[in-house]
Amino acid sequence: MPDHKLTPLDSFLLSGCSAILSKTVCAPLDRIQFLLQCQNAIVKAGRLDRPYKGVIACTRRTLANEGLYYFWRGNMVSCFAYFPSQALNFALKGPIKKAFAVKGASPALNLATNIASGGLSGMLSLSVIYSLAFARTRLATDVLVTGKDGIAKRQYNGVLDVYKKTLKSDGIRGLYRGFTLAFVGIFVYRGLYFGLYDTLKPLLFREKPGILGSFVLGYCVTMTAGVVAYPIDTLNKRLMMTSGEPVKYKGSWDCARQIVTNEGFMSLMKGLSVSIFRGVAGGGLLVGFDTFKKGYASFRSSI
């Protein structure tokens, strides 16, 4: 009996569910990374008295001030956004890759094709979920502040409050601040993420790779893509942080220039160590999706 081929709906549901599990497990790491990336913006806004000294200091202060539960702050909207994002990435990558395919292409052309198809699928999914990604960022960076009256308060009460206050202060444009730069970042990240994995896998493994080999490749690909795209991601989040604030950057280049001039280039890399550690989940996601998809296809073919 021939192998059952997964439909786009199969790919959408399987990859979306695996993405939700991955995001929930890694939610505390995500929040620490976001806080480290945006700490200077939070200090400037007067919601943080001093920058964090590092990953451990950030973790300790957040735990002491807010408690363990709030390491998952914004995770619900993250999962809601990540389901269509990741699912569309996987579901669209195949058809787009097929449309770009060239018979007898060289390894270099295959790499370019895989990067282009992965990047384009990422850009299309970003168009759908960007305002949710904005809300996720603002919730994750919303620290608990004790006012002069001794009462601890947050800037936002939840995701709907993020939309309400942003629309009131900045209009619809506020929800899409940094959108153009995010397009560049998602193309670079998703292009390398899928492009390198799909290109290197057949080159490194002549036979079917084992779970360990696939995991190592997946982790290395995720880490490489993350490091290359990280400064763009930081700039994107810093642009998001200006919505609702009186002073805004004139654009992506102005944002980059001011941060590098006033804070140094390494300010764009804050939280990178957390991102690299979190890359384990990204590598596992690629391997897990590959392995589970094959098992599911075999199951479907047997019934």
PDB file of C-alpha atoms in Angstrom:
ATOM      1  CA  MET A   1       0.000   0.000   0.000  1.00  0.00           C
ATOM      2  CA  PRO A   2       1.486   3.421  -0.927  1.00  0.00           C
ATOM      3  CA  ASP A   3       2.402   5.927   1.766  1.00  0.00           C
ATOM      4  CA  HIS A   4      -0.320   8.353   2.688  1.00  0.00           C
ATOM      5  CA  LYS A   5       0.597  11.931   1.814  1.00  0.00           C
ATOM      6  CA  LEU A   6      -0.305  14.535   4.375  1.00  0.00           C
ATOM      7  CA  THR A   7      -2.801  17.152   3.277  1.00  0.00           C
ATOM      8  CA  PRO A   8      -2.184  20.862   4.010  1.00  0.00           C
ATOM      9  CA  LEU A   9      -4.789  20.563   6.790  1.00  0.00           C
ATOM     10  CA  ASP A  10      -2.864  17.642   8.322  1.00  0.00           C
ATOM     11  CA  SER A  11       0.347  19.685   8.287  1.00  0.00           C
ATOM     12  CA  PHE A  12      -1.440  22.737   9.701  1.00  0.00           C
ATOM     13  CA  LEU A  13      -2.899  20.879  12.690  1.00  0.00           C
ATOM     14  CA  LEU A  14       0.137  18.723  13.502  1.00  0.00           C
ATOM     15  CA  SER A  15       2.660  21.557  13.365  1.00  0.00           C
ATOM     16  CA  GLY A  16       0.364  23.950  15.214  1.00  0.00           C
ATOM     17  CA  CYS A  17      -0.108  21.544  18.134  1.00  0.00           C
ATOM     18  CA  SER A  18       3.620  20.853  18.395  1.00  0.00           C
ATOM     19  CA  ALA A  19       4.262  24.606  18.339  1.00  0.00           C
ATOM     20  CA  ILE A  20       1.864  25.252  21.232  1.00  0.00           C
ATOM     21  CA  LEU A  21       3.592  22.612  23.349  1.00  0.00           C
ATOM     22  CA  SER A  22       6.994  24.085  22.518  1.00  0.00           C
ATOM     23  CA  LYS A  23       5.939  27.668  23.335  1.00  0.00           C
ATOM     24  CA  THR A  24       4.325  26.705  26.643  1.00  0.00           C
ATOM     25  CA  VAL A  25       7.396  24.810  27.811  1.00  0.00           C
ATOM     26  CA  CYS A  26       9.683  27.690  26.809  1.00  0.00           C
ATOM     27  CA  ALA A  27       7.424  30.570  27.940  1.00  0.00           C
ATOM     28  CA  PRO A  28       9.581  31.498  30.998  1.00  0.00           C
ATOM     29  CA  LEU A  29      12.673  31.675  28.775  1.00  0.00           C
ATOM     30  CA  ASP A  30      10.779  33.799  26.268  1.00  0.00           C
ATOM     31  CA  ARG A  31       9.780  36.301  28.920  1.00  0.00           C
ATOM     32  CA  ILE A  32      13.321  36.589  30.283  1.00  0.00           C
ATOM     33  CA  GLN A  33      14.633  37.128  26.757  1.00  0.00           C
ATOM     34  CA  PHE A  34      12.032  39.819  26.019  1.00  0.00           C
ATOM     35  CA  LEU A  35      12.791  41.643  29.268  1.00  0.00           C
ATOM     36  CA  LEU A  36      16.531  41.616  28.559  1.00  0.00           C
ATOM     37  CA  GLN A  37      16.047  42.808  24.971  1.00  0.00           C
ATOM     38  CA  CYS A  38      13.766  45.684  25.961  1.00  0.00           C
ATOM     39  CA  GLN A  39      15.118  46.593  29.399  1.00  0.00           C
ATOM     40  CA  ASN A  40      16.575  49.947  28.332  1.00  0.00           C
ATOM     41  CA  ALA A  41      13.240  50.957  26.795  1.00  0.00           C
ATOM     42  CA  ILE A  42      11.427  49.910  29.994  1.00  0.00           C
ATOM     43  CA  VAL A  43      13.879  51.971  32.085  1.00  0.00           C
ATOM     44  CA  LYS A  44      13.368  55.023  29.831  1.00  0.00           C
ATOM     45  CA  ALA A  45       9.608  54.660  30.222  1.00  0.00           C
ATOM     46  CA  GLY A  46      10.038  54.792  34.019  1.00  0.00           C
ATOM     47  CA  ARG A  47       8.660  51.300  34.664  1.00  0.00           C
ATOM     48  CA  LEU A  48      11.994  49.791  35.724  1.00  0.00           C
ATOM     49  CA  ASP A  49      14.329  51.475  38.193  1.00  0.00           C
ATOM     50  CA  ARG A  50      17.542  49.974  36.817  1.00  0.00           C
ATOM     51  CA  PRO A  51      18.675  47.585  34.058  1.00  0.00           C
ATOM     52  CA  TYR A  52      19.158  43.893  34.734  1.00  0.00           C
ATOM     53  CA  LYS A  53      22.731  42.735  35.299  1.00  0.00           C
ATOM     54  CA  GLY A  54      22.215  39.493  33.408  1.00  0.00           C
ATOM     55  CA  VAL A  55      20.025  36.450  32.902  1.00  0.00           C
ATOM     56  CA  ILE A  56      20.196  35.255  36.516  1.00  0.00           C
ATOM     57  CA  ALA A  57      19.558  38.735  37.926  1.00  0.00           C
ATOM     58  CA  CYS A  58      16.566  39.188  35.612  1.00  0.00           C
ATOM     59  CA  THR A  59      15.164  35.811  36.634  1.00  0.00           C
ATOM     60  CA  ARG A  60      15.604  36.501  40.354  1.00  0.00           C
ATOM     61  CA  ARG A  61      14.066  39.993  40.220  1.00  0.00           C
ATOM     62  CA  THR A  62      11.087  38.829  38.173  1.00  0.00           C
ATOM     63  CA  LEU A  63      10.492  35.878  40.492  1.00  0.00           C
ATOM     64  CA  ALA A  64      10.797  38.054  43.612  1.00  0.00           C
ATOM     65  CA  ASN A  65       8.603  40.893  42.305  1.00  0.00           C
ATOM     66  CA  GLU A  66       5.947  38.970  40.412  1.00  0.00           C
ATOM     67  CA  GLY A  67       6.055  35.283  41.353  1.00  0.00           C
ATOM     68  CA  LEU A  68       6.482  32.095  39.332  1.00  0.00           C
ATOM     69  CA  TYR A  69       3.091  32.238  37.596  1.00  0.00           C
ATOM     70  CA  TYR A  70       3.916  35.456  35.744  1.00  0.00           C
ATOM     71  CA  PHE A  71       6.812  33.893  33.864  1.00  0.00           C
ATOM     72  CA  TRP A  72       3.993  32.659  31.618  1.00  0.00           C
ATOM     73  CA  ARG A  73       2.525  36.167  31.216  1.00  0.00           C
ATOM     74  CA  GLY A  74       1.368  36.543  27.623  1.00  0.00           C
ATOM     75  CA  ASN A  75       1.729  32.840  26.868  1.00  0.00           C
ATOM     76  CA  MET A  76      -1.928  32.434  25.923  1.00  0.00           C
ATOM     77  CA  VAL A  77      -1.750  35.081  23.216  1.00  0.00           C
ATOM     78  CA  SER A  78       1.648  33.679  22.227  1.00  0.00           C
ATOM     79  CA  CYS A  79       0.118  30.248  21.642  1.00  0.00           C
ATOM     80  CA  PHE A  80      -2.844  31.761  19.837  1.00  0.00           C
ATOM     81  CA  ALA A  81      -0.453  33.645  17.560  1.00  0.00           C
ATOM     82  CA  TYR A  82       2.079  30.866  17.216  1.00  0.00           C
ATOM     83  CA  PHE A  83      -0.461  28.231  16.147  1.00  0.00           C
ATOM     84  CA  PRO A  84      -1.360  29.879  12.831  1.00  0.00           C
ATOM     85  CA  SER A  85       2.149  31.255  12.384  1.00  0.00           C
ATOM     86  CA  GLN A  86       4.046  28.003  12.719  1.00  0.00           C
ATOM     87  CA  ALA A  87       1.303  25.931  11.147  1.00  0.00           C
ATOM     88  CA  LEU A  88       1.190  28.212   8.090  1.00  0.00           C
ATOM     89  CA  ASN A  89       4.990  28.144   7.861  1.00  0.00           C
ATOM     90  CA  PHE A  90       5.025  24.366   7.616  1.00  0.00           C
ATOM     91  CA  ALA A  91       1.892  24.112   5.489  1.00  0.00           C
ATOM     92  CA  LEU A  92       2.944  26.768   2.966  1.00  0.00           C
ATOM     93  CA  LYS A  93       6.626  25.882   2.787  1.00  0.00           C
ATOM     94  CA  GLY A  94       5.983  22.707   0.768  1.00  0.00           C
ATOM     95  CA  PRO A  95       3.811  24.247  -1.978  1.00  0.00           C
ATOM     96  CA  ILE A  96       6.026  27.340  -2.205  1.00  0.00           C
ATOM     97  CA  LYS A  97       9.164  25.183  -2.344  1.00  0.00           C
ATOM     98  CA  LYS A  98       7.576  23.135  -5.114  1.00  0.00           C
ATOM     99  CA  ALA A  99       6.793  26.299  -7.056  1.00  0.00           C
ATOM    100  CA  PHE A 100      10.455  27.381  -6.774  1.00  0.00           C
ATOM    101  CA  ALA A 101      11.851  23.928  -7.584  1.00  0.00           C
ATOM    102  CA  VAL A 102      14.327  23.577 -10.467  1.00  0.00           C
ATOM    103  CA  LYS A 103      15.193  20.140 -11.857  1.00  0.00           C
ATOM    104  CA  GLY A 104      18.879  19.236 -11.697  1.00  0.00           C
ATOM    105  CA  ALA A 105      19.672  22.263  -9.544  1.00  0.00           C
ATOM    106  CA  SER A 106      23.088  22.581  -7.911  1.00  0.00           C
ATOM    107  CA  PRO A 107      23.447  22.468  -4.086  1.00  0.00           C
ATOM    108  CA  ALA A 108      23.889  26.251  -4.055  1.00  0.00           C
ATOM    109  CA  LEU A 109      20.685  26.791  -6.041  1.00  0.00           C
ATOM    110  CA  ASN A 110      18.845  24.317  -3.816  1.00  0.00           C
ATOM    111  CA  LEU A 111      19.992  26.266  -0.762  1.00  0.00           C
ATOM    112  CA  ALA A 112      18.782  29.545  -2.298  1.00  0.00           C
ATOM    113  CA  THR A 113      15.462  27.945  -3.241  1.00  0.00           C
ATOM    114  CA  ASN A 114      14.929  26.525   0.254  1.00  0.00           C
ATOM    115  CA  ILE A 115      15.798  29.854   1.901  1.00  0.00           C
ATOM    116  CA  ALA A 116      13.442  31.741  -0.430  1.00  0.00           C
ATOM    117  CA  SER A 117      10.539  29.332   0.116  1.00  0.00           C
ATOM    118  CA  GLY A 118      11.030  29.279   3.900  1.00  0.00           C
ATOM    119  CA  GLY A 119      11.340  33.059   4.064  1.00  0.00           C
ATOM    120  CA  LEU A 120       8.274  33.679   1.895  1.00  0.00           C
ATOM    121  CA  SER A 121       6.107  31.317   3.953  1.00  0.00           C
ATOM    122  CA  GLY A 122       7.266  33.125   7.102  1.00  0.00           C
ATOM    123  CA  MET A 123       6.404  36.525   5.640  1.00  0.00           C
ATOM    124  CA  LEU A 124       2.922  35.375   4.657  1.00  0.00           C
ATOM    125  CA  SER A 125       2.205  34.014   8.129  1.00  0.00           C
ATOM    126  CA  LEU A 126       3.558  37.191   9.754  1.00  0.00           C
ATOM    127  CA  SER A 127       0.976  39.235   7.852  1.00  0.00           C
ATOM    128  CA  VAL A 128      -1.732  37.270   9.650  1.00  0.00           C
ATOM    129  CA  ILE A 129      -0.467  37.421  13.233  1.00  0.00           C
ATOM    130  CA  TYR A 130       1.631  40.598  13.605  1.00  0.00           C
ATOM    131  CA  SER A 131      -0.737  42.488  15.916  1.00  0.00           C
ATOM    132  CA  LEU A 132      -0.842  39.438  18.199  1.00  0.00           C
ATOM    133  CA  ALA A 133       2.961  39.346  18.238  1.00  0.00           C
ATOM    134  CA  PHE A 134       2.865  43.024  19.228  1.00  0.00           C
ATOM    135  CA  ALA A 135       0.453  42.297  22.074  1.00  0.00           C
ATOM    136  CA  ARG A 136       2.611  39.378  23.213  1.00  0.00           C
ATOM    137  CA  THR A 137       5.706  41.599  23.347  1.00  0.00           C
ATOM    138  CA  ARG A 138       3.963  44.329  25.326  1.00  0.00           C
ATOM    139  CA  LEU A 139       2.528  41.843  27.835  1.00  0.00           C
ATOM    140  CA  ALA A 140       5.854  40.036  28.300  1.00  0.00           C
ATOM    141  CA  THR A 141       7.692  43.315  28.945  1.00  0.00           C
ATOM    142  CA  ASP A 142       4.990  44.735  31.236  1.00  0.00           C
ATOM    143  CA  VAL A 143       6.651  44.595  34.639  1.00  0.00           C
ATOM    144  CA  LEU A 144       4.890  45.073  37.954  1.00  0.00           C
ATOM    145  CA  VAL A 145       5.573  48.569  39.297  1.00  0.00           C
ATOM    146  CA  THR A 146       4.870  49.805  42.829  1.00  0.00           C
ATOM    147  CA  GLY A 147       3.575  53.360  42.763  1.00  0.00           C
ATOM    148  CA  LYS A 148       3.978  56.137  45.297  1.00  0.00           C
ATOM    149  CA  ASP A 149       0.755  54.977  46.925  1.00  0.00           C
ATOM    150  CA  GLY A 150       2.366  51.591  47.595  1.00  0.00           C
ATOM    151  CA  ILE A 151       0.055  49.778  45.200  1.00  0.00           C
ATOM    152  CA  ALA A 152       1.659  47.500  42.597  1.00  0.00           C
ATOM    153  CA  LYS A 153       0.267  48.054  39.111  1.00  0.00           C
ATOM    154  CA  ARG A 154       0.890  47.021  35.519  1.00  0.00           C
ATOM    155  CA  GLN A 155       0.548  49.066  32.352  1.00  0.00           C
ATOM    156  CA  TYR A 156      -1.856  46.525  30.830  1.00  0.00           C
ATOM    157  CA  ASN A 157      -4.540  44.313  32.359  1.00  0.00           C
ATOM    158  CA  GLY A 158      -4.508  41.818  29.493  1.00  0.00           C
ATOM    159  CA  VAL A 159      -4.383  41.413  25.730  1.00  0.00           C
ATOM    160  CA  LEU A 160      -7.627  43.325  25.110  1.00  0.00           C
ATOM    161  CA  ASP A 161      -6.295  46.195  27.221  1.00  0.00           C
ATOM    162  CA  VAL A 162      -3.158  46.280  25.034  1.00  0.00           C
ATOM    163  CA  TYR A 163      -5.324  46.714  21.938  1.00  0.00           C
ATOM    164  CA  LYS A 164      -7.595  49.266  23.613  1.00  0.00           C
ATOM    165  CA  LYS A 165      -4.822  51.521  24.939  1.00  0.00           C
ATOM    166  CA  THR A 166      -2.652  51.251  21.812  1.00  0.00           C
ATOM    167  CA  LEU A 167      -5.538  52.099  19.489  1.00  0.00           C
ATOM    168  CA  LYS A 168      -6.457  55.058  21.703  1.00  0.00           C
ATOM    169  CA  SER A 169      -2.928  56.496  21.817  1.00  0.00           C
ATOM    170  CA  ASP A 170      -1.509  55.577  18.392  1.00  0.00           C
ATOM    171  CA  GLY A 171      -4.349  54.259  16.274  1.00  0.00           C
ATOM    172  CA  ILE A 172      -4.064  51.140  14.131  1.00  0.00           C
ATOM    173  CA  ARG A 173      -0.518  52.152  13.203  1.00  0.00           C
ATOM    174  CA  GLY A 174       0.562  51.523  16.783  1.00  0.00           C
ATOM    175  CA  LEU A 175      -0.299  47.833  16.511  1.00  0.00           C
ATOM    176  CA  TYR A 176       1.903  47.501  13.422  1.00  0.00           C
ATOM    177  CA  ARG A 177       4.916  49.529  14.507  1.00  0.00           C
ATOM    178  CA  GLY A 178       8.050  47.761  13.262  1.00  0.00           C
ATOM    179  CA  PHE A 179       6.067  45.708  10.741  1.00  0.00           C
ATOM    180  CA  THR A 180       8.413  46.388   7.802  1.00  0.00           C
ATOM    181  CA  LEU A 181      11.502  45.463   9.818  1.00  0.00           C
ATOM    182  CA  ALA A 182       9.727  42.339  11.047  1.00  0.00           C
ATOM    183  CA  PHE A 183       9.231  41.326   7.415  1.00  0.00           C
ATOM    184  CA  VAL A 184      12.992  41.482   6.893  1.00  0.00           C
ATOM    185  CA  GLY A 185      13.677  39.607  10.118  1.00  0.00           C
ATOM    186  CA  ILE A 186      11.192  36.821   9.466  1.00  0.00           C
ATOM    187  CA  PHE A 187      12.534  36.320   5.938  1.00  0.00           C
ATOM    188  CA  VAL A 188      16.098  36.047   7.236  1.00  0.00           C
ATOM    189  CA  TYR A 189      15.179  33.790  10.179  1.00  0.00           C
ATOM    190  CA  ARG A 190      12.645  31.509   8.510  1.00  0.00           C
ATOM    191  CA  GLY A 191      14.658  31.411   5.306  1.00  0.00           C
ATOM    192  CA  LEU A 192      17.753  30.150   7.121  1.00  0.00           C
ATOM    193  CA  TYR A 193      15.691  28.005   9.522  1.00  0.00           C
ATOM    194  CA  PHE A 194      14.002  25.981   6.804  1.00  0.00           C
ATOM    195  CA  GLY A 195      16.557  26.534   4.035  1.00  0.00           C
ATOM    196  CA  LEU A 196      19.588  25.198   5.904  1.00  0.00           C
ATOM    197  CA  TYR A 197      17.692  22.266   7.417  1.00  0.00           C
ATOM    198  CA  ASP A 198      16.203  21.106   4.106  1.00  0.00           C
ATOM    199  CA  THR A 199      19.516  21.592   2.284  1.00  0.00           C
ATOM    200  CA  LEU A 200      21.934  20.102   4.829  1.00  0.00           C
ATOM    201  CA  LYS A 201      19.820  17.110   5.800  1.00  0.00           C
ATOM    202  CA  PRO A 202      20.252  15.193   2.491  1.00  0.00           C
ATOM    203  CA  LEU A 203      23.908  16.288   2.226  1.00  0.00           C
ATOM    204  CA  LEU A 204      24.894  15.118   5.716  1.00  0.00           C
ATOM    205  CA  PHE A 205      22.729  12.021   5.915  1.00  0.00           C
ATOM    206  CA  ARG A 206      22.783   9.694   2.922  1.00  0.00           C
ATOM    207  CA  GLU A 207      20.492   7.317   4.773  1.00  0.00           C
ATOM    208  CA  LYS A 208      17.615   8.069   7.112  1.00  0.00           C
ATOM    209  CA  PRO A 209      19.097  10.034  10.049  1.00  0.00           C
ATOM    210  CA  GLY A 210      18.591   8.931  13.623  1.00  0.00           C
ATOM    211  CA  ILE A 211      16.814  11.035  16.207  1.00  0.00           C
ATOM    212  CA  LEU A 212      20.092  12.337  17.682  1.00  0.00           C
ATOM    213  CA  GLY A 213      21.494  13.332  14.282  1.00  0.00           C
ATOM    214  CA  SER A 214      18.288  15.097  13.315  1.00  0.00           C
ATOM    215  CA  PHE A 215      18.150  16.878  16.663  1.00  0.00           C
ATOM    216  CA  VAL A 216      21.754  18.132  16.449  1.00  0.00           C
ATOM    217  CA  LEU A 217      21.161  19.386  12.913  1.00  0.00           C
ATOM    218  CA  GLY A 218      17.876  21.007  13.939  1.00  0.00           C
ATOM    219  CA  TYR A 219      19.487  22.728  16.921  1.00  0.00           C
ATOM    220  CA  CYS A 220      22.467  24.007  14.907  1.00  0.00           C
ATOM    221  CA  VAL A 221      20.146  25.344  12.212  1.00  0.00           C
ATOM    222  CA  THR A 222      17.905  27.056  14.773  1.00  0.00           C
ATOM    223  CA  MET A 223      20.880  28.581  16.603  1.00  0.00           C
ATOM    224  CA  THR A 224      22.487  29.832  13.372  1.00  0.00           C
ATOM    225  CA  ALA A 225      19.276  31.415  12.126  1.00  0.00           C
ATOM    226  CA  GLY A 226      18.587  32.942  15.541  1.00  0.00           C
ATOM    227  CA  VAL A 227      22.021  34.535  15.928  1.00  0.00           C
ATOM    228  CA  VAL A 228      21.965  36.059  12.422  1.00  0.00           C
ATOM    229  CA  ALA A 229      18.455  37.487  12.831  1.00  0.00           C
ATOM    230  CA  TYR A 230      18.762  38.496  16.505  1.00  0.00           C
ATOM    231  CA  PRO A 231      19.742  42.175  16.059  1.00  0.00           C
ATOM    232  CA  ILE A 232      16.790  42.626  13.689  1.00  0.00           C
ATOM    233  CA  ASP A 233      14.464  41.019  16.237  1.00  0.00           C
ATOM    234  CA  THR A 234      15.722  43.337  18.984  1.00  0.00           C
ATOM    235  CA  LEU A 235      15.204  46.403  16.791  1.00  0.00           C
ATOM    236  CA  ASN A 236      11.706  45.212  15.967  1.00  0.00           C
ATOM    237  CA  LYS A 237      10.813  44.860  19.659  1.00  0.00           C
ATOM    238  CA  ARG A 238      12.317  48.248  20.501  1.00  0.00           C
ATOM    239  CA  LEU A 239      10.132  49.816  17.813  1.00  0.00           C
ATOM    240  CA  MET A 240       7.091  48.056  19.294  1.00  0.00           C
ATOM    241  CA  MET A 241       7.953  49.502  22.708  1.00  0.00           C
ATOM    242  CA  THR A 242       7.524  53.079  21.431  1.00  0.00           C
ATOM    243  CA  SER A 243       3.776  52.673  20.840  1.00  0.00           C
ATOM    244  CA  GLY A 244       1.980  54.653  23.524  1.00  0.00           C
ATOM    245  CA  GLU A 245       5.152  56.586  24.375  1.00  0.00           C
ATOM    246  CA  PRO A 246       5.629  60.315  23.606  1.00  0.00           C
ATOM    247  CA  VAL A 247       9.008  59.885  21.879  1.00  0.00           C
ATOM    248  CA  LYS A 248       9.275  57.575  18.866  1.00  0.00           C
ATOM    249  CA  TYR A 249      11.969  56.648  16.376  1.00  0.00           C
ATOM    250  CA  LYS A 250      11.705  58.038  12.841  1.00  0.00           C
ATOM    251  CA  GLY A 251      12.086  54.558  11.411  1.00  0.00           C
ATOM    252  CA  SER A 252      14.146  51.365  11.493  1.00  0.00           C
ATOM    253  CA  TRP A 253      17.436  53.039  10.566  1.00  0.00           C
ATOM    254  CA  ASP A 254      16.931  55.790  13.134  1.00  0.00           C
ATOM    255  CA  CYS A 255      16.160  53.168  15.774  1.00  0.00           C
ATOM    256  CA  ALA A 256      19.320  51.230  14.936  1.00  0.00           C
ATOM    257  CA  ARG A 257      21.455  54.387  14.841  1.00  0.00           C
ATOM    258  CA  GLN A 258      20.251  55.708  18.194  1.00  0.00           C
ATOM    259  CA  ILE A 259      20.594  52.379  19.995  1.00  0.00           C
ATOM    260  CA  VAL A 260      24.077  51.665  18.632  1.00  0.00           C
ATOM    261  CA  THR A 261      25.220  55.258  19.336  1.00  0.00           C
ATOM    262  CA  ASN A 262      23.764  55.566  22.834  1.00  0.00           C
ATOM    263  CA  GLU A 263      23.903  51.991  24.094  1.00  0.00           C
ATOM    264  CA  GLY A 264      26.454  50.217  21.904  1.00  0.00           C
ATOM    265  CA  PHE A 265      25.984  47.452  19.342  1.00  0.00           C
ATOM    266  CA  MET A 266      25.929  44.710  21.985  1.00  0.00           C
ATOM    267  CA  SER A 267      22.675  46.179  23.304  1.00  0.00           C
ATOM    268  CA  LEU A 268      21.108  44.586  20.223  1.00  0.00           C
ATOM    269  CA  MET A 269      22.372  41.184  21.396  1.00  0.00           C
ATOM    270  CA  LYS A 270      21.047  41.271  24.965  1.00  0.00           C
ATOM    271  CA  GLY A 271      19.226  38.054  25.812  1.00  0.00           C
ATOM    272  CA  LEU A 272      20.978  36.114  23.056  1.00  0.00           C
ATOM    273  CA  SER A 273      22.250  33.460  25.468  1.00  0.00           C
ATOM    274  CA  VAL A 274      18.653  32.748  26.506  1.00  0.00           C
ATOM    275  CA  SER A 275      17.652  32.537  22.860  1.00  0.00           C
ATOM    276  CA  ILE A 276      20.442  30.036  22.139  1.00  0.00           C
ATOM    277  CA  PHE A 277      19.397  27.886  25.078  1.00  0.00           C
ATOM    278  CA  ARG A 278      15.786  28.115  23.939  1.00  0.00           C
ATOM    279  CA  GLY A 279      16.943  26.918  20.540  1.00  0.00           C
ATOM    280  CA  VAL A 280      16.852  23.389  21.926  1.00  0.00           C
ATOM    281  CA  ALA A 281      13.081  23.584  21.661  1.00  0.00           C
ATOM    282  CA  GLY A 282      13.314  24.918  18.116  1.00  0.00           C
ATOM    283  CA  GLY A 283      15.577  22.069  17.075  1.00  0.00           C
ATOM    284  CA  GLY A 284      13.312  19.588  18.795  1.00  0.00           C
ATOM    285  CA  LEU A 285      10.334  21.081  16.998  1.00  0.00           C
ATOM    286  CA  LEU A 286      11.837  20.425  13.584  1.00  0.00           C
ATOM    287  CA  VAL A 287      12.836  16.879  14.501  1.00  0.00           C
ATOM    288  CA  GLY A 288       9.607  16.181  16.332  1.00  0.00           C
ATOM    289  CA  PHE A 289       7.503  17.384  13.446  1.00  0.00           C
ATOM    290  CA  ASP A 290       9.525  15.321  10.972  1.00  0.00           C
ATOM    291  CA  THR A 291       9.325  12.165  13.093  1.00  0.00           C
ATOM    292  CA  PHE A 292       5.682  12.488  14.115  1.00  0.00           C
ATOM    293  CA  LYS A 293       4.632  13.379  10.578  1.00  0.00           C
ATOM    294  CA  LYS A 294       6.194  10.167   9.248  1.00  0.00           C
ATOM    295  CA  GLY A 295       4.546   8.112  11.981  1.00  0.00           C
ATOM    296  CA  TYR A 296       1.198   9.741  11.349  1.00  0.00           C
ATOM    297  CA  ALA A 297       1.519   9.188   7.594  1.00  0.00           C
ATOM    298  CA  SER A 298       2.301   5.497   8.190  1.00  0.00           C
ATOM    299  CA  PHE A 299      -0.700   5.205  10.480  1.00  0.00           C
ATOM    300  CA  ARG A 300      -2.976   6.809   7.906  1.00  0.00           C
ATOM    301  CA  SER A 301      -1.699   4.474   5.195  1.00  0.00           C
ATOM    302  CA  SER A 302      -2.449   1.427   7.354  1.00  0.00           C
ATOM    303  CA  ILE A 303      -6.137   2.201   7.868  1.00  0.00           C
TER     304      ILE A 303
END
